[in-house]
Each structure stands twice: as structure tokens, then as C-alpha cells.
Amino acid sequence: MLYATAWKFLQRQLGLPGRTRGGLIFGHHFQDTLHVLLAGTSGLPWWYKHDEERGVLDIDARFTLGWSEAVGEVLQGHADWCGNWLIHSDEQLAEAERDAAWFRRGLKLGLFDDRHILMVVGFEEGLFWVRAYLLGAPNEPFEVEVVFEEGGVERTLRQIADLISTKEE
């Protein structure tokens, strides 16, 4: 489940010029569903090695931990880093093999498993679309369905509060 707060951020990222880019996503698991509540960048370029170009899936552990702690605190421990997002340089969704190559790179970095996903964002036939992958067998990406929650920020926050109270009961 991709909440409006996250997909609106990702949609804005499509309008930015540039190369292939990516960032972090935050949410929580409830039953068999991952609720992606927020998306953000991976931090500032100068936080990474100056002698190399920053890899799209590189993350600064301090930045990710800080985000995770802040989101977790605000949402009473019911959200944490749950994966990464990626936008191809042409901003298009194309063959799944291109996504699979990125997934395998992230797998080698320890980013993805059966609970941490890769979300690939882009246009498909002129429409905003998202594909999501988690670890399948044998060490290959498994595409999962993405459902868009279309409420505004206030509605999303109410839904999060409801989920938190449901989990506490």
C-alpha cells in the first residue's frame, strides 16, 4: 500500500532533470501488507565519497538511521526504513529485467529481502506508475502488487493513527 504522502513525493521526483536517482522509503508491515508511508532522498551528495560518483543505491547509514528514528518516534515505533525507490534516467518503466538488474545490485549491498523492497517509479504509457519487488527464490526479485492510497496528508495521518491503535488492541 503506497500512501499519498509517499507517492506524491515520488511523483514530484519524476519532474526533476537528471540521471537515474533513488532514495529511501519508510513504513511498516501489517499482516501481509507493507504500508509505505513516506519517501525521501538518500541525503546530500557530498556525504558520500568524493573520489567516486555516488551509486544510486548507496545510502548514508547515519542519514537513514536518523530518518528511521525520527519517523519511528513520530509514529510511535510503527514505521521504519523498509526499502529504496529508484527512477530510471529516462523516467520510463520498461522491461522488468532492467529493474531486476538494480534489484540484484541492491541485494549485494544487503538492501533487499522479503521485507525490504525496491520500488521503481516511472511513466508507463504516459501515466505515473510504480513497480515493487521483494526477494523471491532463488535470490531473484519477485514483483508485488502496489495499491495507491489516495487520501490527503490529514487522512493518511488518521489512517496511520487507526493502524497504530488497531495494533495495540
PDB file of C-alpha atoms in Angstrom:
ATOM      1  CA  MET A   1       0.000   0.000   0.000  1.00  0.00           C
ATOM      2  CA  LEU A   2       1.577   3.251  -1.151  1.00  0.00           C
ATOM      3  CA  TYR A   3       0.188   6.196   0.820  1.00  0.00           C
ATOM      4  CA  ALA A   4      -0.427   9.567  -0.800  1.00  0.00           C
ATOM      5  CA  THR A   5       2.337  11.250   1.206  1.00  0.00           C
ATOM      6  CA  ALA A   6       4.854   8.881  -0.391  1.00  0.00           C
ATOM      7  CA  TRP A   7       3.530   8.666  -3.934  1.00  0.00           C
ATOM      8  CA  LYS A   8       3.143  12.430  -4.235  1.00  0.00           C
ATOM      9  CA  PHE A   9       6.797  12.865  -3.251  1.00  0.00           C
ATOM     10  CA  LEU A  10       7.814  10.223  -5.797  1.00  0.00           C
ATOM     11  CA  GLN A  11       5.676  11.854  -8.479  1.00  0.00           C
ATOM     12  CA  ARG A  12       7.485  15.173  -7.877  1.00  0.00           C
ATOM     13  CA  GLN A  13      10.823  13.378  -8.296  1.00  0.00           C
ATOM     14  CA  LEU A  14       9.828  12.453 -11.849  1.00  0.00           C
ATOM     15  CA  GLY A  15       9.795  16.121 -12.765  1.00  0.00           C
ATOM     16  CA  LEU A  16      13.428  16.643 -11.821  1.00  0.00           C
ATOM     17  CA  PRO A  17      16.023  16.515 -14.579  1.00  0.00           C
ATOM     18  CA  GLY A  18      18.953  14.215 -14.247  1.00  0.00           C
ATOM     19  CA  ARG A  19      20.339  10.761 -14.168  1.00  0.00           C
ATOM     20  CA  THR A  20      18.976   7.632 -12.586  1.00  0.00           C
ATOM     21  CA  ARG A  21      18.193   8.540  -8.992  1.00  0.00           C
ATOM     22  CA  GLY A  22      16.820   6.986  -5.854  1.00  0.00           C
ATOM     23  CA  GLY A  23      16.133   7.312  -2.177  1.00  0.00           C
ATOM     24  CA  LEU A  24      14.609   5.810   0.922  1.00  0.00           C
ATOM     25  CA  ILE A  25      11.101   4.628   1.793  1.00  0.00           C
ATOM     26  CA  PHE A  26       9.615   4.255   5.269  1.00  0.00           C
ATOM     27  CA  GLY A  27       6.638   2.319   6.520  1.00  0.00           C
ATOM     28  CA  HIS A  28       5.521  -0.742   8.423  1.00  0.00           C
ATOM     29  CA  HIS A  29       4.165  -4.228   7.867  1.00  0.00           C
ATOM     30  CA  PHE A  30       0.643  -5.054   8.983  1.00  0.00           C
ATOM     31  CA  GLN A  31      -0.441  -8.611   8.328  1.00  0.00           C
ATOM     32  CA  ASP A  32       0.644  -9.388   4.732  1.00  0.00           C
ATOM     33  CA  THR A  33       0.788  -5.761   3.610  1.00  0.00           C
ATOM     34  CA  LEU A  34       3.643  -3.279   3.631  1.00  0.00           C
ATOM     35  CA  HIS A  35       2.306   0.234   4.207  1.00  0.00           C
ATOM     36  CA  VAL A  36       4.730   2.739   2.635  1.00  0.00           C
ATOM     37  CA  LEU A  37       4.046   5.990   4.451  1.00  0.00           C
ATOM     38  CA  LEU A  38       6.924   8.251   3.430  1.00  0.00           C
ATOM     39  CA  ALA A  39       9.598   8.563   0.777  1.00  0.00           C
ATOM     40  CA  GLY A  40      12.682  10.733   0.833  1.00  0.00           C
ATOM     41  CA  THR A  41      16.066  11.276  -0.714  1.00  0.00           C
ATOM     42  CA  SER A  42      19.268   9.467   0.265  1.00  0.00           C
ATOM     43  CA  GLY A  43      20.826  12.642   1.618  1.00  0.00           C
ATOM     44  CA  LEU A  44      23.201  15.136   0.112  1.00  0.00           C
ATOM     45  CA  PRO A  45      25.820  14.170  -2.491  1.00  0.00           C
ATOM     46  CA  TRP A  46      28.790  15.469  -0.505  1.00  0.00           C
ATOM     47  CA  TRP A  47      28.077  12.981   2.309  1.00  0.00           C
ATOM     48  CA  TYR A  48      29.409  10.269   0.042  1.00  0.00           C
ATOM     49  CA  LYS A  49      32.930   9.520  -1.196  1.00  0.00           C
ATOM     50  CA  HIS A  50      34.285  12.488  -3.113  1.00  0.00           C
ATOM     51  CA  ASP A  51      36.551  10.438  -5.363  1.00  0.00           C
ATOM     52  CA  GLU A  52      33.699   8.387  -6.835  1.00  0.00           C
ATOM     53  CA  GLU A  53      30.279   9.123  -8.221  1.00  0.00           C
ATOM     54  CA  ARG A  54      27.626   8.195  -5.675  1.00  0.00           C
ATOM     55  CA  GLY A  55      25.829   4.989  -6.571  1.00  0.00           C
ATOM     56  CA  VAL A  56      22.063   5.270  -6.914  1.00  0.00           C
ATOM     57  CA  LEU A  57      21.520   2.655  -4.211  1.00  0.00           C
ATOM     58  CA  ASP A  58      24.224   3.958  -1.869  1.00  0.00           C
ATOM     59  CA  ILE A  59      22.802   5.078   1.426  1.00  0.00           C
ATOM     60  CA  ASP A  60      24.390   7.033   4.223  1.00  0.00           C
ATOM     61  CA  ALA A  61      23.776   4.883   7.301  1.00  0.00           C
ATOM     62  CA  ARG A  62      23.710   7.908   9.619  1.00  0.00           C
ATOM     63  CA  PHE A  63      21.097   9.676   7.493  1.00  0.00           C
ATOM     64  CA  THR A  64      18.980   6.526   7.187  1.00  0.00           C
ATOM     65  CA  LEU A  65      19.207   5.833  10.924  1.00  0.00           C
ATOM     66  CA  GLY A  66      18.282   9.440  11.724  1.00  0.00           C
ATOM     67  CA  TRP A  67      15.251   9.303   9.427  1.00  0.00           C
ATOM     68  CA  SER A  68      14.236   5.926  10.858  1.00  0.00           C
ATOM     69  CA  GLU A  69      14.479   7.137  14.438  1.00  0.00           C
ATOM     70  CA  ALA A  70      12.528  10.325  13.690  1.00  0.00           C
ATOM     71  CA  VAL A  71       9.773   8.551  11.747  1.00  0.00           C
ATOM     72  CA  GLY A  72       9.595   5.791  14.344  1.00  0.00           C
ATOM     73  CA  GLU A  73       9.310   8.299  17.172  1.00  0.00           C
ATOM     74  CA  VAL A  74       6.598  10.361  15.492  1.00  0.00           C
ATOM     75  CA  LEU A  75       4.645   7.221  14.600  1.00  0.00           C
ATOM     76  CA  GLN A  76       5.197   5.569  17.997  1.00  0.00           C
ATOM     77  CA  GLY A  77       7.538   2.874  16.692  1.00  0.00           C
ATOM     78  CA  HIS A  78       5.192   1.814  13.896  1.00  0.00           C
ATOM     79  CA  ALA A  79       7.410   2.837  10.979  1.00  0.00           C
ATOM     80  CA  ASP A  80      10.976   2.206   9.909  1.00  0.00           C
ATOM     81  CA  TRP A  81      13.133   2.098   6.786  1.00  0.00           C
ATOM     82  CA  CYS A  82      11.546  -0.522   4.522  1.00  0.00           C
ATOM     83  CA  GLY A  83      13.455  -0.182   1.262  1.00  0.00           C
ATOM     84  CA  ASN A  84      14.515   2.086  -1.558  1.00  0.00           C
ATOM     85  CA  TRP A  85      12.955   3.789  -4.547  1.00  0.00           C
ATOM     86  CA  LEU A  86      14.539   4.284  -7.954  1.00  0.00           C
ATOM     87  CA  ILE A  87      13.745   6.307 -11.082  1.00  0.00           C
ATOM     88  CA  HIS A  88      15.496   5.368 -14.339  1.00  0.00           C
ATOM     89  CA  SER A  89      17.187   8.216 -16.228  1.00  0.00           C
ATOM     90  CA  ASP A  90      14.544   8.118 -18.979  1.00  0.00           C
ATOM     91  CA  GLU A  91      11.787   8.172 -16.309  1.00  0.00           C
ATOM     92  CA  GLN A  92      10.036   5.282 -18.076  1.00  0.00           C
ATOM     93  CA  LEU A  93       9.051   1.879 -16.818  1.00  0.00           C
ATOM     94  CA  ALA A  94      10.285  -0.647 -19.309  1.00  0.00           C
ATOM     95  CA  GLU A  95      11.237  -4.282 -19.263  1.00  0.00           C
ATOM     96  CA  ALA A  96      11.319  -5.889 -15.825  1.00  0.00           C
ATOM     97  CA  GLU A  97      14.869  -7.144 -16.486  1.00  0.00           C
ATOM     98  CA  ARG A  98      16.178  -3.581 -16.131  1.00  0.00           C
ATOM     99  CA  ASP A  99      14.559  -3.414 -12.669  1.00  0.00           C
ATOM    100  CA  ALA A 100      15.895  -6.883 -11.830  1.00  0.00           C
ATOM    101  CA  ALA A 101      19.461  -5.727 -12.501  1.00  0.00           C
ATOM    102  CA  TRP A 102      19.046  -2.894  -9.996  1.00  0.00           C
ATOM    103  CA  PHE A 103      17.436  -5.270  -7.501  1.00  0.00           C
ATOM    104  CA  ARG A 104      20.427  -7.628  -7.753  1.00  0.00           C
ATOM    105  CA  ARG A 105      22.810  -4.710  -7.128  1.00  0.00           C
ATOM    106  CA  GLY A 106      20.846  -3.776  -4.016  1.00  0.00           C
ATOM    107  CA  LEU A 107      20.745  -7.392  -2.917  1.00  0.00           C
ATOM    108  CA  LYS A 108      24.557  -7.486  -2.965  1.00  0.00           C
ATOM    109  CA  LEU A 109      24.526  -4.370  -0.759  1.00  0.00           C
ATOM    110  CA  GLY A 110      22.152  -6.057   1.699  1.00  0.00           C
ATOM    111  CA  LEU A 111      19.293  -3.656   0.978  1.00  0.00           C
ATOM    112  CA  PHE A 112      16.530  -6.048  -0.085  1.00  0.00           C
ATOM    113  CA  ASP A 113      14.986  -9.166   1.361  1.00  0.00           C
ATOM    114  CA  ASP A 114      11.488 -10.494   1.973  1.00  0.00           C
ATOM    115  CA  ARG A 115      10.570  -7.369   3.989  1.00  0.00           C
ATOM    116  CA  HIS A 116      12.650  -4.579   2.378  1.00  0.00           C
ATOM    117  CA  ILE A 117      11.617  -3.689  -1.153  1.00  0.00           C
ATOM    118  CA  LEU A 118      12.747  -1.873  -4.246  1.00  0.00           C
ATOM    119  CA  MET A 119      10.140   0.489  -5.708  1.00  0.00           C
ATOM    120  CA  VAL A 120      10.736   1.553  -9.295  1.00  0.00           C
ATOM    121  CA  VAL A 121       8.864   4.702 -10.248  1.00  0.00           C
ATOM    122  CA  GLY A 122       8.185   5.950 -13.760  1.00  0.00           C
ATOM    123  CA  PHE A 123       5.775   6.601 -16.569  1.00  0.00           C
ATOM    124  CA  GLU A 124       4.074   3.759 -18.368  1.00  0.00           C
ATOM    125  CA  GLU A 125       2.094   4.782 -21.434  1.00  0.00           C
ATOM    126  CA  GLY A 126       2.124   8.358 -20.137  1.00  0.00           C
ATOM    127  CA  LEU A 127       0.784   7.504 -16.668  1.00  0.00           C
ATOM    128  CA  PHE A 128       2.572   7.613 -13.305  1.00  0.00           C
ATOM    129  CA  TRP A 129       3.219   4.069 -12.170  1.00  0.00           C
ATOM    130  CA  VAL A 130       5.148   2.129  -9.541  1.00  0.00           C
ATOM    131  CA  ARG A 131       6.508  -1.413  -9.535  1.00  0.00           C
ATOM    132  CA  ALA A 132       7.684  -3.040  -6.317  1.00  0.00           C
ATOM    133  CA  TYR A 133       9.963  -6.011  -5.792  1.00  0.00           C
ATOM    134  CA  LEU A 134      10.959  -8.108  -2.832  1.00  0.00           C
ATOM    135  CA  LEU A 135      13.219 -11.122  -2.568  1.00  0.00           C
ATOM    136  CA  GLY A 136      11.869 -14.279  -4.166  1.00  0.00           C
ATOM    137  CA  ALA A 137      13.549 -17.597  -4.787  1.00  0.00           C
ATOM    138  CA  PRO A 138      16.322 -18.178  -5.716  1.00  0.00           C
ATOM    139  CA  ASN A 139      17.710 -14.716  -4.926  1.00  0.00           C
ATOM    140  CA  GLU A 140      15.619 -13.108  -7.644  1.00  0.00           C
ATOM    141  CA  PRO A 141      13.187 -10.203  -7.457  1.00  0.00           C
ATOM    142  CA  PHE A 142       9.522 -11.043  -7.033  1.00  0.00           C
ATOM    143  CA  GLU A 143       7.115  -8.346  -8.238  1.00  0.00           C
ATOM    144  CA  VAL A 144       4.357  -7.459  -5.788  1.00  0.00           C
ATOM    145  CA  GLU A 145       1.167  -5.506  -6.379  1.00  0.00           C
ATOM    146  CA  VAL A 146       1.171  -1.804  -5.497  1.00  0.00           C
ATOM    147  CA  VAL A 147      -2.092  -0.261  -4.326  1.00  0.00           C
ATOM    148  CA  PHE A 148      -2.344   3.538  -4.144  1.00  0.00           C
ATOM    149  CA  GLU A 149      -3.988   5.151  -1.129  1.00  0.00           C
ATOM    150  CA  GLU A 150      -5.373   8.393  -2.469  1.00  0.00           C
ATOM    151  CA  GLY A 151      -6.220  10.461   0.605  1.00  0.00           C
ATOM    152  CA  GLY A 152      -4.512  13.662   1.610  1.00  0.00           C
ATOM    153  CA  VAL A 153      -1.950  14.073   4.388  1.00  0.00           C
ATOM    154  CA  GLU A 154      -4.610  14.534   7.073  1.00  0.00           C
ATOM    155  CA  ARG A 155      -6.457  11.383   6.008  1.00  0.00           C
ATOM    156  CA  THR A 156      -3.198   9.453   5.807  1.00  0.00           C
ATOM    157  CA  LEU A 157      -2.228  10.525   9.327  1.00  0.00           C
ATOM    158  CA  ARG A 158      -5.668   9.467  10.622  1.00  0.00           C
ATOM    159  CA  GLN A 159      -5.260   6.078   8.925  1.00  0.00           C
ATOM    160  CA  ILE A 160      -1.822   5.660  10.474  1.00  0.00           C
ATOM    161  CA  ALA A 161      -3.224   6.516  13.907  1.00  0.00           C
ATOM    162  CA  ASP A 162      -6.010   3.974  13.352  1.00  0.00           C
ATOM    163  CA  LEU A 163      -3.479   1.302  12.370  1.00  0.00           C
ATOM    164  CA  ILE A 164      -1.422   2.049  15.487  1.00  0.00           C
ATOM    165  CA  SER A 165      -4.464   1.775  17.753  1.00  0.00           C
ATOM    166  CA  THR A 166      -5.547  -1.452  15.996  1.00  0.00           C
ATOM    167  CA  LYS A 167      -2.110  -2.992  16.573  1.00  0.00           C
ATOM    168  CA  GLU A 168      -2.236  -2.022  20.277  1.00  0.00           C
ATOM    169  CA  GLU A 169      -5.621  -3.718  20.854  1.00  0.00           C
TER     170      GLU A 169
END
